[in-house]
mmCIF file of C-alpha atoms and ligand atoms in Angstrom:
data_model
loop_
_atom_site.group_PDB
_atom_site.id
_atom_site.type_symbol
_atom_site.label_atom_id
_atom_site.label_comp_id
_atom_site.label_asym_id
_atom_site.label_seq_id
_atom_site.Cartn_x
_atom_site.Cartn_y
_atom_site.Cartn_z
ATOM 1 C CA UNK H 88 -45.647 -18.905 8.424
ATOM 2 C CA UNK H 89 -49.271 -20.022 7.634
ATOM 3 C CA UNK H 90 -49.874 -16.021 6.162
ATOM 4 C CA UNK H 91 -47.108 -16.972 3.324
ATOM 5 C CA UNK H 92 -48.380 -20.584 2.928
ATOM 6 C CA UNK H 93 -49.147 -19.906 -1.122
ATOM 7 C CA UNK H 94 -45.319 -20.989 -2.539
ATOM 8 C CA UNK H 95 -44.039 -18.372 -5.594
ATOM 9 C CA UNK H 96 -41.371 -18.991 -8.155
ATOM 10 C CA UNK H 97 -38.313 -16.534 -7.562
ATOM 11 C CA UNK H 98 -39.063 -14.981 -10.780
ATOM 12 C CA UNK H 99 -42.336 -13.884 -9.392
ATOM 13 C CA UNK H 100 -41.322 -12.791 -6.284
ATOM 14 C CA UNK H 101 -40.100 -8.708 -7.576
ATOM 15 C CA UNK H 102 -37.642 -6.659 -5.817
ATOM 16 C CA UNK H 103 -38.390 -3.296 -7.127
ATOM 17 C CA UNK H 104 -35.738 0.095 -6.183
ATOM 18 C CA UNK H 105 -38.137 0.775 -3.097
ATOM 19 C CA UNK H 106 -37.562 -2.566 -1.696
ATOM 20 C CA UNK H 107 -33.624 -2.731 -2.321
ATOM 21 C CA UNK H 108 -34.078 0.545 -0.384
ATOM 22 C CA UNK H 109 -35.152 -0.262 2.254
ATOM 23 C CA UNK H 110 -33.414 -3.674 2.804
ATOM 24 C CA UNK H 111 -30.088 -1.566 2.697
ATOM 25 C CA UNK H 112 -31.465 0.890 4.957
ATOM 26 C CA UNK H 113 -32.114 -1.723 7.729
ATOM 27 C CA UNK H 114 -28.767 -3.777 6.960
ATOM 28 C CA UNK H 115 -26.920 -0.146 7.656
ATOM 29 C CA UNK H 116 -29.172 0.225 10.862
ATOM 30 C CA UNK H 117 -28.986 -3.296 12.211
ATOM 31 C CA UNK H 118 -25.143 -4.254 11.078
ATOM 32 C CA UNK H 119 -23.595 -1.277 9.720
ATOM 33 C CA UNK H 120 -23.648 -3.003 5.998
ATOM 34 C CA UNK H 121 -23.212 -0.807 3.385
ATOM 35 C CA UNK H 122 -24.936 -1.643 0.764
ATOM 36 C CA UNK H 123 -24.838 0.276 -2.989
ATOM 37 C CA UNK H 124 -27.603 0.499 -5.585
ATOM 38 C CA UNK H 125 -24.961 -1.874 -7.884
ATOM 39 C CA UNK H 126 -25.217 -4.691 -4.974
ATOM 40 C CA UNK H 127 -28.605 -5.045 -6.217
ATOM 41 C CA UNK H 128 -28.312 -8.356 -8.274
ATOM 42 C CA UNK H 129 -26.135 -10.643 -6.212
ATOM 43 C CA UNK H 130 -28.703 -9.015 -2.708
ATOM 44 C CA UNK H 131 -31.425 -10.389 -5.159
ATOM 45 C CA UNK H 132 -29.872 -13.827 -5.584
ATOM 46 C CA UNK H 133 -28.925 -14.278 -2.075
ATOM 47 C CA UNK H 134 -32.572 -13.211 -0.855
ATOM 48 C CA UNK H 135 -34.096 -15.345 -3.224
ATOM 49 C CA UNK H 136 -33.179 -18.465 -0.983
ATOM 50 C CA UNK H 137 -34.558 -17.323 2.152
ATOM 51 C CA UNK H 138 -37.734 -16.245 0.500
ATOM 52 C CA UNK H 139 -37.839 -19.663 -0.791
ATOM 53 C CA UNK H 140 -37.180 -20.835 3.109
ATOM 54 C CA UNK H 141 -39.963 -19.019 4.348
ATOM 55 C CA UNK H 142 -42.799 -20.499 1.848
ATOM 56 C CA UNK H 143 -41.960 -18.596 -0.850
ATOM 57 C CA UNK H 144 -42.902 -14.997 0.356
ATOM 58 C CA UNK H 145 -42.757 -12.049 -1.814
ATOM 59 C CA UNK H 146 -39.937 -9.313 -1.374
ATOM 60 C CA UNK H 147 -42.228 -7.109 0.452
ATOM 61 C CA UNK H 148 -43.517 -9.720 2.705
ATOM 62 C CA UNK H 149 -40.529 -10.375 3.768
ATOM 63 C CA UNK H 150 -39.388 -7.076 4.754
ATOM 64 C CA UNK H 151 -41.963 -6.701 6.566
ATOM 65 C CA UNK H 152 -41.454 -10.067 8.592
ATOM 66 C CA UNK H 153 -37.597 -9.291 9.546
ATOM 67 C CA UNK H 154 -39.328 -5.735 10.988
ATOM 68 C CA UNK H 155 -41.111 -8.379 13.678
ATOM 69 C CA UNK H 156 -39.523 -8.894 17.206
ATOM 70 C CA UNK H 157 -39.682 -12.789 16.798
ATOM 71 C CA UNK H 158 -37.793 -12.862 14.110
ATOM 72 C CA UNK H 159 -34.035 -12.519 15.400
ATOM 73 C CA UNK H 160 -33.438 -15.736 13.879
ATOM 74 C CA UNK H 161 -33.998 -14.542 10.354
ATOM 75 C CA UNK H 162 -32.667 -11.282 10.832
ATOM 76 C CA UNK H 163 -29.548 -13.338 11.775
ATOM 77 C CA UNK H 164 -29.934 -15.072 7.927
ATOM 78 C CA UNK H 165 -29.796 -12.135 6.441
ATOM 79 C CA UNK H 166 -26.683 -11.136 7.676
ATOM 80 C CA UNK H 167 -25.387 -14.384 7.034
ATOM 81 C CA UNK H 168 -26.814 -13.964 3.530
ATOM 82 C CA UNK H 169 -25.513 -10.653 3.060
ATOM 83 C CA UNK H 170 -21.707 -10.647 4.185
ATOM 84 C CA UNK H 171 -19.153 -13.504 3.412
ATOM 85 C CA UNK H 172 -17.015 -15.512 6.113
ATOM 86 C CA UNK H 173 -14.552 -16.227 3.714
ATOM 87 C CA UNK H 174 -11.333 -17.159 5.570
ATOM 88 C CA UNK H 175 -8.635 -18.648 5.822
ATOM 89 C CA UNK H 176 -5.428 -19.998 8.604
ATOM 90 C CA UNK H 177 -2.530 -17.335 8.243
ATOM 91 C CA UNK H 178 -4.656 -15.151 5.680
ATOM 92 C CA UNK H 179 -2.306 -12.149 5.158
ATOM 93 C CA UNK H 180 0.595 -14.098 6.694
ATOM 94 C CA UNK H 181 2.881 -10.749 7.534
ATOM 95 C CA UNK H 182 0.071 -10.275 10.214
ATOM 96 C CA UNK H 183 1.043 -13.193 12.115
ATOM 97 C CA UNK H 184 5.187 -12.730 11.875
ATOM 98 C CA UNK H 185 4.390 -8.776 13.238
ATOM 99 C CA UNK H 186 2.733 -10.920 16.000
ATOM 100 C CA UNK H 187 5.523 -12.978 17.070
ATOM 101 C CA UNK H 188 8.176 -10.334 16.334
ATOM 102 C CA UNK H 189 6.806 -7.342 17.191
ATOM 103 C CA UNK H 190 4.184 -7.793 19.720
ATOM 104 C CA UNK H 191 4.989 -11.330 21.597
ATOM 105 C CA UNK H 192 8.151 -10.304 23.631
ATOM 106 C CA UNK H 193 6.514 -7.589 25.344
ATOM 107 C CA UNK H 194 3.313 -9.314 26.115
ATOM 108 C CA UNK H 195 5.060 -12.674 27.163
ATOM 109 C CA UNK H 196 6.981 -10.422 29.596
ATOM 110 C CA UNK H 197 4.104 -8.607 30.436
ATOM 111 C CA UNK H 198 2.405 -12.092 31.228
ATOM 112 C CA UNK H 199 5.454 -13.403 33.167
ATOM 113 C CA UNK H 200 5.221 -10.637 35.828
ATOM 114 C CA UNK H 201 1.497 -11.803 36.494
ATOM 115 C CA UNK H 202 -0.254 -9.117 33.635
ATOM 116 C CA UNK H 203 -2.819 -9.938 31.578
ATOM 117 C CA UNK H 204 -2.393 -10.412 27.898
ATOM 118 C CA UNK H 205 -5.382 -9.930 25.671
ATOM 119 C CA UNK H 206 -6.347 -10.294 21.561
ATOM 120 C CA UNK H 207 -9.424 -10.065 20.067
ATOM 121 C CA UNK H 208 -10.211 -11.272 16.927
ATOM 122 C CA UNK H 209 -13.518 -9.028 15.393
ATOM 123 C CA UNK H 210 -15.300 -10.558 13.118
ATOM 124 C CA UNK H 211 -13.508 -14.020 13.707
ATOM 125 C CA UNK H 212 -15.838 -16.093 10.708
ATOM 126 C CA UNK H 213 -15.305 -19.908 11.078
ATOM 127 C CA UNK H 214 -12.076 -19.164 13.532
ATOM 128 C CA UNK H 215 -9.335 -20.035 11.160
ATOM 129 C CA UNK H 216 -7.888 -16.318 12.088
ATOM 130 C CA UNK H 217 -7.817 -16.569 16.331
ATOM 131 C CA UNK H 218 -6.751 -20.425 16.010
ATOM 132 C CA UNK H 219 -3.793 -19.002 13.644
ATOM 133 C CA UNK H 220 -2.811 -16.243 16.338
ATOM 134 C CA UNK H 221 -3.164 -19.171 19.371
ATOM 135 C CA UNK H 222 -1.054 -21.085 17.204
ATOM 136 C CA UNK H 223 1.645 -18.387 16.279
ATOM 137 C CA UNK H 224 2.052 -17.620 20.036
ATOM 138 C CA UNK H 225 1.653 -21.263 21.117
ATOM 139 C CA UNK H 226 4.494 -22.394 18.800
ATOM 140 C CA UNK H 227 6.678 -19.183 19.522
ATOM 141 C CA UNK H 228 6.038 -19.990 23.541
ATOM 142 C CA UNK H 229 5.141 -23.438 24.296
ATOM 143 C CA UNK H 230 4.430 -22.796 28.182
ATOM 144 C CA UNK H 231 2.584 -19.592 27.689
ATOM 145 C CA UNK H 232 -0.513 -21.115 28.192
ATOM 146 C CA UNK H 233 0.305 -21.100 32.371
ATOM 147 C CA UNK H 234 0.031 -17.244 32.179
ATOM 148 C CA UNK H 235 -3.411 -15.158 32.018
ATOM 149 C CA UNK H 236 -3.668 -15.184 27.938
ATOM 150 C CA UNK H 237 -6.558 -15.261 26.304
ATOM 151 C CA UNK H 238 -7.866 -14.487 23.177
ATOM 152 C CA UNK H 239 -11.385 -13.309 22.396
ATOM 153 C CA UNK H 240 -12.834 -14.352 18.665
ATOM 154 C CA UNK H 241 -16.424 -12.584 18.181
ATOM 155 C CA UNK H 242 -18.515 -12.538 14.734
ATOM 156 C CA UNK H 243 -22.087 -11.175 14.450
ATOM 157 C CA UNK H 244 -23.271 -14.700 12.964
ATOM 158 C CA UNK H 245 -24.033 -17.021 15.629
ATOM 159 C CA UNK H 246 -23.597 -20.296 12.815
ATOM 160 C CA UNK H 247 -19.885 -19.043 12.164
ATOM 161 C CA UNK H 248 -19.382 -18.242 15.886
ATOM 162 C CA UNK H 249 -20.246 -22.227 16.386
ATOM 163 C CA UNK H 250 -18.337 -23.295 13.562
ATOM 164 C CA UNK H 251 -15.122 -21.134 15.177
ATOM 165 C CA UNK H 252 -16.302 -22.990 19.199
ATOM 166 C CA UNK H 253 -16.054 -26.480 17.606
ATOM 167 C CA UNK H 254 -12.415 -25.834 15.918
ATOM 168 C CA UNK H 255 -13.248 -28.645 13.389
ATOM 169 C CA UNK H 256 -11.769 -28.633 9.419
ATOM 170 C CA UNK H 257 -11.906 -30.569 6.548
ATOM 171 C CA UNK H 258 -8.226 -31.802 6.020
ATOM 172 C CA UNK H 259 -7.660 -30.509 2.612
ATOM 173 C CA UNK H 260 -7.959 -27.051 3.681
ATOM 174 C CA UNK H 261 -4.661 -27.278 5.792
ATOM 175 C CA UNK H 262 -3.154 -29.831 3.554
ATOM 176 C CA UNK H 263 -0.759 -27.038 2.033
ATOM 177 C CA UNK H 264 0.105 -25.188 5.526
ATOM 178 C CA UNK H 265 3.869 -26.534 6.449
ATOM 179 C CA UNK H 266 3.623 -30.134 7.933
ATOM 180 C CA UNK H 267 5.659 -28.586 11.070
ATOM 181 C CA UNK H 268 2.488 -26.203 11.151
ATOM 182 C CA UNK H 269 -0.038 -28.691 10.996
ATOM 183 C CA UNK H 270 1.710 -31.017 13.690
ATOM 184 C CA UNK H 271 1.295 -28.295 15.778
ATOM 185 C CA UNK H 272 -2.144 -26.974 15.445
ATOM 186 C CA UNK H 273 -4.328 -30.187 14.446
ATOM 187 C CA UNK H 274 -5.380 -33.629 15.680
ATOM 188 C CA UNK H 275 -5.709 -35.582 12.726
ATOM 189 C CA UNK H 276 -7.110 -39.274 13.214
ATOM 190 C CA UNK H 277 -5.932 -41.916 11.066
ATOM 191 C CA UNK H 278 -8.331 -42.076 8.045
ATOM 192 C CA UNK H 279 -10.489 -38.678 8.975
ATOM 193 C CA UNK H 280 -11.503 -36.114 6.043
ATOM 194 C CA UNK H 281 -11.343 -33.494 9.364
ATOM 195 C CA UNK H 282 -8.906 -32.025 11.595
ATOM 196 C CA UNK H 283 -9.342 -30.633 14.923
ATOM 197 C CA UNK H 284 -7.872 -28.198 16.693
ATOM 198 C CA UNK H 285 -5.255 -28.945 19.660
ATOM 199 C CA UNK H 286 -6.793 -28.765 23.244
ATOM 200 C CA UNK H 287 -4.179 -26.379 23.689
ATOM 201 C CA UNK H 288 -4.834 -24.154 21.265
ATOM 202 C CA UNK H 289 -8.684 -24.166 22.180
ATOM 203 C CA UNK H 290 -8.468 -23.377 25.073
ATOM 204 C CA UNK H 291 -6.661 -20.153 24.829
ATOM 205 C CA UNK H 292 -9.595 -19.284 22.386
ATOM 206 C CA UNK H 293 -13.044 -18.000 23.973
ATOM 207 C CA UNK H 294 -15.205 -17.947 21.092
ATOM 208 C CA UNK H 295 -18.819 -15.263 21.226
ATOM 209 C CA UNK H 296 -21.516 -13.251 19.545
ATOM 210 C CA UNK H 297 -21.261 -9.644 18.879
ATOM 211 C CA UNK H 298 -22.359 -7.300 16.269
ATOM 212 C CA UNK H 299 -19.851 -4.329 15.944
ATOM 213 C CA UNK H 300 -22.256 -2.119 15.694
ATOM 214 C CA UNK H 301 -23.596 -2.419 18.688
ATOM 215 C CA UNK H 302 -22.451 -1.739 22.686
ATOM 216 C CA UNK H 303 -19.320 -4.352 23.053
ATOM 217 C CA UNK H 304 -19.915 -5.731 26.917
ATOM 218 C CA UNK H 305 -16.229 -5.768 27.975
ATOM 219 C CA UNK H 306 -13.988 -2.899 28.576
ATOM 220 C CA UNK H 307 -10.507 -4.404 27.293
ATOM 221 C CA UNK H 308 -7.749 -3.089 27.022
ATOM 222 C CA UNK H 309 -6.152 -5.196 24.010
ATOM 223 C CA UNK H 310 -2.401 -5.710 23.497
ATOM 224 C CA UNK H 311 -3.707 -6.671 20.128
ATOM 225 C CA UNK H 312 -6.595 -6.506 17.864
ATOM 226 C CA UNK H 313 -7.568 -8.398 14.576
ATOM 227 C CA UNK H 314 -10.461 -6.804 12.748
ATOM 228 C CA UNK H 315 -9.881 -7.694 9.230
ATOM 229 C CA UNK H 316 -11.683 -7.928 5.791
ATOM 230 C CA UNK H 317 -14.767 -7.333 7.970
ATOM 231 C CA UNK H 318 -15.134 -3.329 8.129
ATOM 232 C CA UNK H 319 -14.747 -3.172 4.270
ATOM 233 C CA UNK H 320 -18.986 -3.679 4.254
ATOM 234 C CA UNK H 321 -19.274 -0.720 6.599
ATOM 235 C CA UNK H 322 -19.902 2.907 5.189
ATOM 236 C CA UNK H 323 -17.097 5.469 5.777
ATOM 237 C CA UNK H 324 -18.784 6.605 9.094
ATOM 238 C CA UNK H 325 -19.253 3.556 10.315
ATOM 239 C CA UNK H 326 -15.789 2.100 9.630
ATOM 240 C CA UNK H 327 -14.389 5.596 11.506
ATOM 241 C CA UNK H 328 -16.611 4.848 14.533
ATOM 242 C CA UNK H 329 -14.954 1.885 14.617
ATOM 243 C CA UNK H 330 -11.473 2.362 14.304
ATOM 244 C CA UNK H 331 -12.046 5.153 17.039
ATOM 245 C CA UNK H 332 -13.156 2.389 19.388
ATOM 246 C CA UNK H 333 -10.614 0.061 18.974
ATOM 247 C CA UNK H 334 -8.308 2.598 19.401
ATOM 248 C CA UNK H 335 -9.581 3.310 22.807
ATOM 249 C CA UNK H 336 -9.630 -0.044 23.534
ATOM 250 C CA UNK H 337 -6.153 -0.737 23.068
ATOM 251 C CA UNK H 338 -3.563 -0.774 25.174
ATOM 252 C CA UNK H 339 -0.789 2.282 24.746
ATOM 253 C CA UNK H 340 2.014 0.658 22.218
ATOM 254 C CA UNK H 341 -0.894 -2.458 21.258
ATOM 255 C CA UNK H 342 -1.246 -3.344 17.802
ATOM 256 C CA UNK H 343 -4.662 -3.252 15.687
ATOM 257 C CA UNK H 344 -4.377 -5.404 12.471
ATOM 258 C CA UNK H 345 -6.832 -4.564 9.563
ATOM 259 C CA UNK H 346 -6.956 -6.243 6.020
ATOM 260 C CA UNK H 347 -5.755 -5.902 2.968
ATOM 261 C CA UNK H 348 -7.950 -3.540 1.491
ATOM 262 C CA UNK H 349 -8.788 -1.290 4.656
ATOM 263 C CA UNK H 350 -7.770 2.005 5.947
ATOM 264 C CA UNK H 351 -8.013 3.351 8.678
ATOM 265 C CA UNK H 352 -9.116 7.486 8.511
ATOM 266 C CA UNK H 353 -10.805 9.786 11.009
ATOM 267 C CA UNK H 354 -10.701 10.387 14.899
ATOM 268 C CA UNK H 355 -8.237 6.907 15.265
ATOM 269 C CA UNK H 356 -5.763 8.808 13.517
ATOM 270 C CA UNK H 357 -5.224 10.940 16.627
ATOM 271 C CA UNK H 358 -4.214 8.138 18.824
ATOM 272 C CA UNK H 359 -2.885 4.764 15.893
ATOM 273 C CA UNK H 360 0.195 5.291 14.257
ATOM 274 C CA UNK H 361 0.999 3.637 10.731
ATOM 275 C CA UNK H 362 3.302 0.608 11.788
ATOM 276 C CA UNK H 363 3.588 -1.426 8.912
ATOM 277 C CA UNK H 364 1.111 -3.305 6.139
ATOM 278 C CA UNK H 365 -2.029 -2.358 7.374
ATOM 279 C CA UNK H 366 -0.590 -2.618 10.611
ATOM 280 C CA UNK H 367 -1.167 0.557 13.340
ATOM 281 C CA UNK H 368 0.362 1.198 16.611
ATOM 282 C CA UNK H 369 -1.469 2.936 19.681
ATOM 283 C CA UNK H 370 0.526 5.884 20.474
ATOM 284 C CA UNK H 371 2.182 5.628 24.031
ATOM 285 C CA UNK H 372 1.604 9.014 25.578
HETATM 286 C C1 SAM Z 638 -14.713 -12.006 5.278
HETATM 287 S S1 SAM Z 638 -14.958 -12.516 6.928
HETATM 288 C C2 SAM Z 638 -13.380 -12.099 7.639
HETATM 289 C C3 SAM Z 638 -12.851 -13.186 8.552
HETATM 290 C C4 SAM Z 638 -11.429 -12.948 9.102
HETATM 291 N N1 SAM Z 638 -11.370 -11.758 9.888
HETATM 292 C C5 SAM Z 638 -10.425 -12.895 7.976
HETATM 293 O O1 SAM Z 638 -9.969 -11.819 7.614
HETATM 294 O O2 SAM Z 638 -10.106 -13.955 7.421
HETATM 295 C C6 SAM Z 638 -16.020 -11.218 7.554
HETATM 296 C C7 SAM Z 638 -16.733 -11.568 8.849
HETATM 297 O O3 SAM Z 638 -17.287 -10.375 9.403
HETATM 298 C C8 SAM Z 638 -18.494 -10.700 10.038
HETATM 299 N N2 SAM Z 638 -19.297 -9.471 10.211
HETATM 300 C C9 SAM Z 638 -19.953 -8.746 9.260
HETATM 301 N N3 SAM Z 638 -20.606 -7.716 9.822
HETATM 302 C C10 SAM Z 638 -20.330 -7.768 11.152
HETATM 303 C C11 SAM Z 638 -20.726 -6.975 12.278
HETATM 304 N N4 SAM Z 638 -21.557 -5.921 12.143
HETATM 305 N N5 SAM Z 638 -20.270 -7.335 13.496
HETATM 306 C C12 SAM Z 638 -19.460 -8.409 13.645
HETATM 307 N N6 SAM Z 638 -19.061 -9.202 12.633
HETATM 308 C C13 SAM Z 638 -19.496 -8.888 11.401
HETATM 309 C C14 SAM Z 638 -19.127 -11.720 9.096
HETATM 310 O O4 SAM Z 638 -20.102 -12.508 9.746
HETATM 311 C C15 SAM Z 638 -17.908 -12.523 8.628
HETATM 312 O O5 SAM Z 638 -17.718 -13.689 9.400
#
């Protein structure tokens, strides 16, 4: 970075209309983000690090550096600077009882007369959500692990996605799931401020890259699908492209789970059916 070698003060720095602009215009062509004019401020604050990061460039400067093929890596910080992985294990808790009730019998059947079974958590953050599915199933079916079951857990930010691979917590965040819970999901060595998670539940977890927005490189189908709290920074069309897709990607009678503040509208509507809190079935023709 020896062109931005001069350090400035954030104050000095500017981020005029123009520049918001076009930072939302590439974060709607590189992510999907949606970005309004009132997002201003807090894009502003969370910019102002990474110009700090990269010698203290000004706005403009750095626009023009994330527009350069060698710089995946920071176009990578700026989503991570631009979305939140906020999480948690059983976030939206209803999700996970439709799982077991609703969805388990026929895919444990399914995967007792040699099927596959598959679940994709989209836009997985730090894992919390596909370890809480592994561990709804796992606890609901102990030996389902012998049958073809996996579960996919994808996030556009490669730091979360390694986060999610290595499965490791501080142990105050599950300190307040039930102990019978945290038995089941966690090692927890005498003395550690971490938890990790069973072997057992790992290993039903595949963990990847994948921005939404782009081609997905598997066909499917899903029994079930998990994209939560994670479409909410799309624009409308966006967010309907999507749904469509997952709807073609699941299974007829699979499940797609969305959270608490999403909706899905358009195309998917032809094929989902409303089956409880933000909850949609495929249609079986
Ligand atoms: C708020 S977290 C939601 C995590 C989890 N699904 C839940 O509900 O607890 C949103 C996640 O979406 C991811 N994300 C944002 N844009 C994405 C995109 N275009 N493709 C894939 N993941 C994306 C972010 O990196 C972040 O980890």
């Amino acid at each position: 970075m020896s062109n931005f070698a001069t350090p400035r003060a954030d104050s000095e720095a500017g981020f005029t209309d123009a520049d918001f602009e076009k930072l939302a215009n590439m974060a709607k062509k590189k992510f999907g983000l949606s970005l309004s004019p009132s997002k201003k401020p807090l894009v502003y604050s969370r910019l102002s690090r990474r110009l700090q990061v990269r010698n203290g460039c000004s706005f403009p400067q750095y626009l023009e550096l994330l527009e350069r093929p060698e710089e995946e890596t920071e176009r990578l910080e700026l989503i991570s600077a631009l979305t939140t992985n906020v999480t948690s294990f059983f976030r939206e808790e209803h999700h996970f009882d439709t799982l077991r009730e609703a969805c388990l019998p026929d895919m444990l059947a399914h995967a007792q007369s040699g099927g596959r079974v598959r679940i994709w958590s989209a836009g997985c953050s730090s894992g919390q959500e596909p370890y809480s599915i592994a561990a709804t199933i796992l606890m609901s079916q102990p030996g389902i692990g012998q049958y073809d079951v996996k579960i996919l857990a994808t996030d556009i930010d490669p730091k979360i996605v390694k986060r999610a691979e290595q499965a490791i917590y501080p142990a105050e965040e599950v300190a307040s799931l039930p102990e019978k819970t945290r038995h089941a999901m966690f090692d927890h060595a005498e003395g550690s401020a971490t938890v990790v998670v069973k072997k057992q539940m790992r290993s039903l977890v595949t963990c990847a890259e994948l921005n939404l927005i782009e081609t997905w490189p598997f066909k499917g189908p899903f029994d079930v699908i998990f994209c939560r709290n994670v479409a909410i920074y799309f624009d409308q069309s966006t967010q309907q492209t999507i749904w469509s897709k997952f709807a073609d990607y699941l299974k007829p009678g699979g499940h797609l789970f969305i959270g608490h503040s999403e909706r899905v509208t358009g195309d998917a509507m032809k094929t989902l059916k409303p089956s409880g809190i933000t909850t949609y079935q495929k249609l079986v023709q």
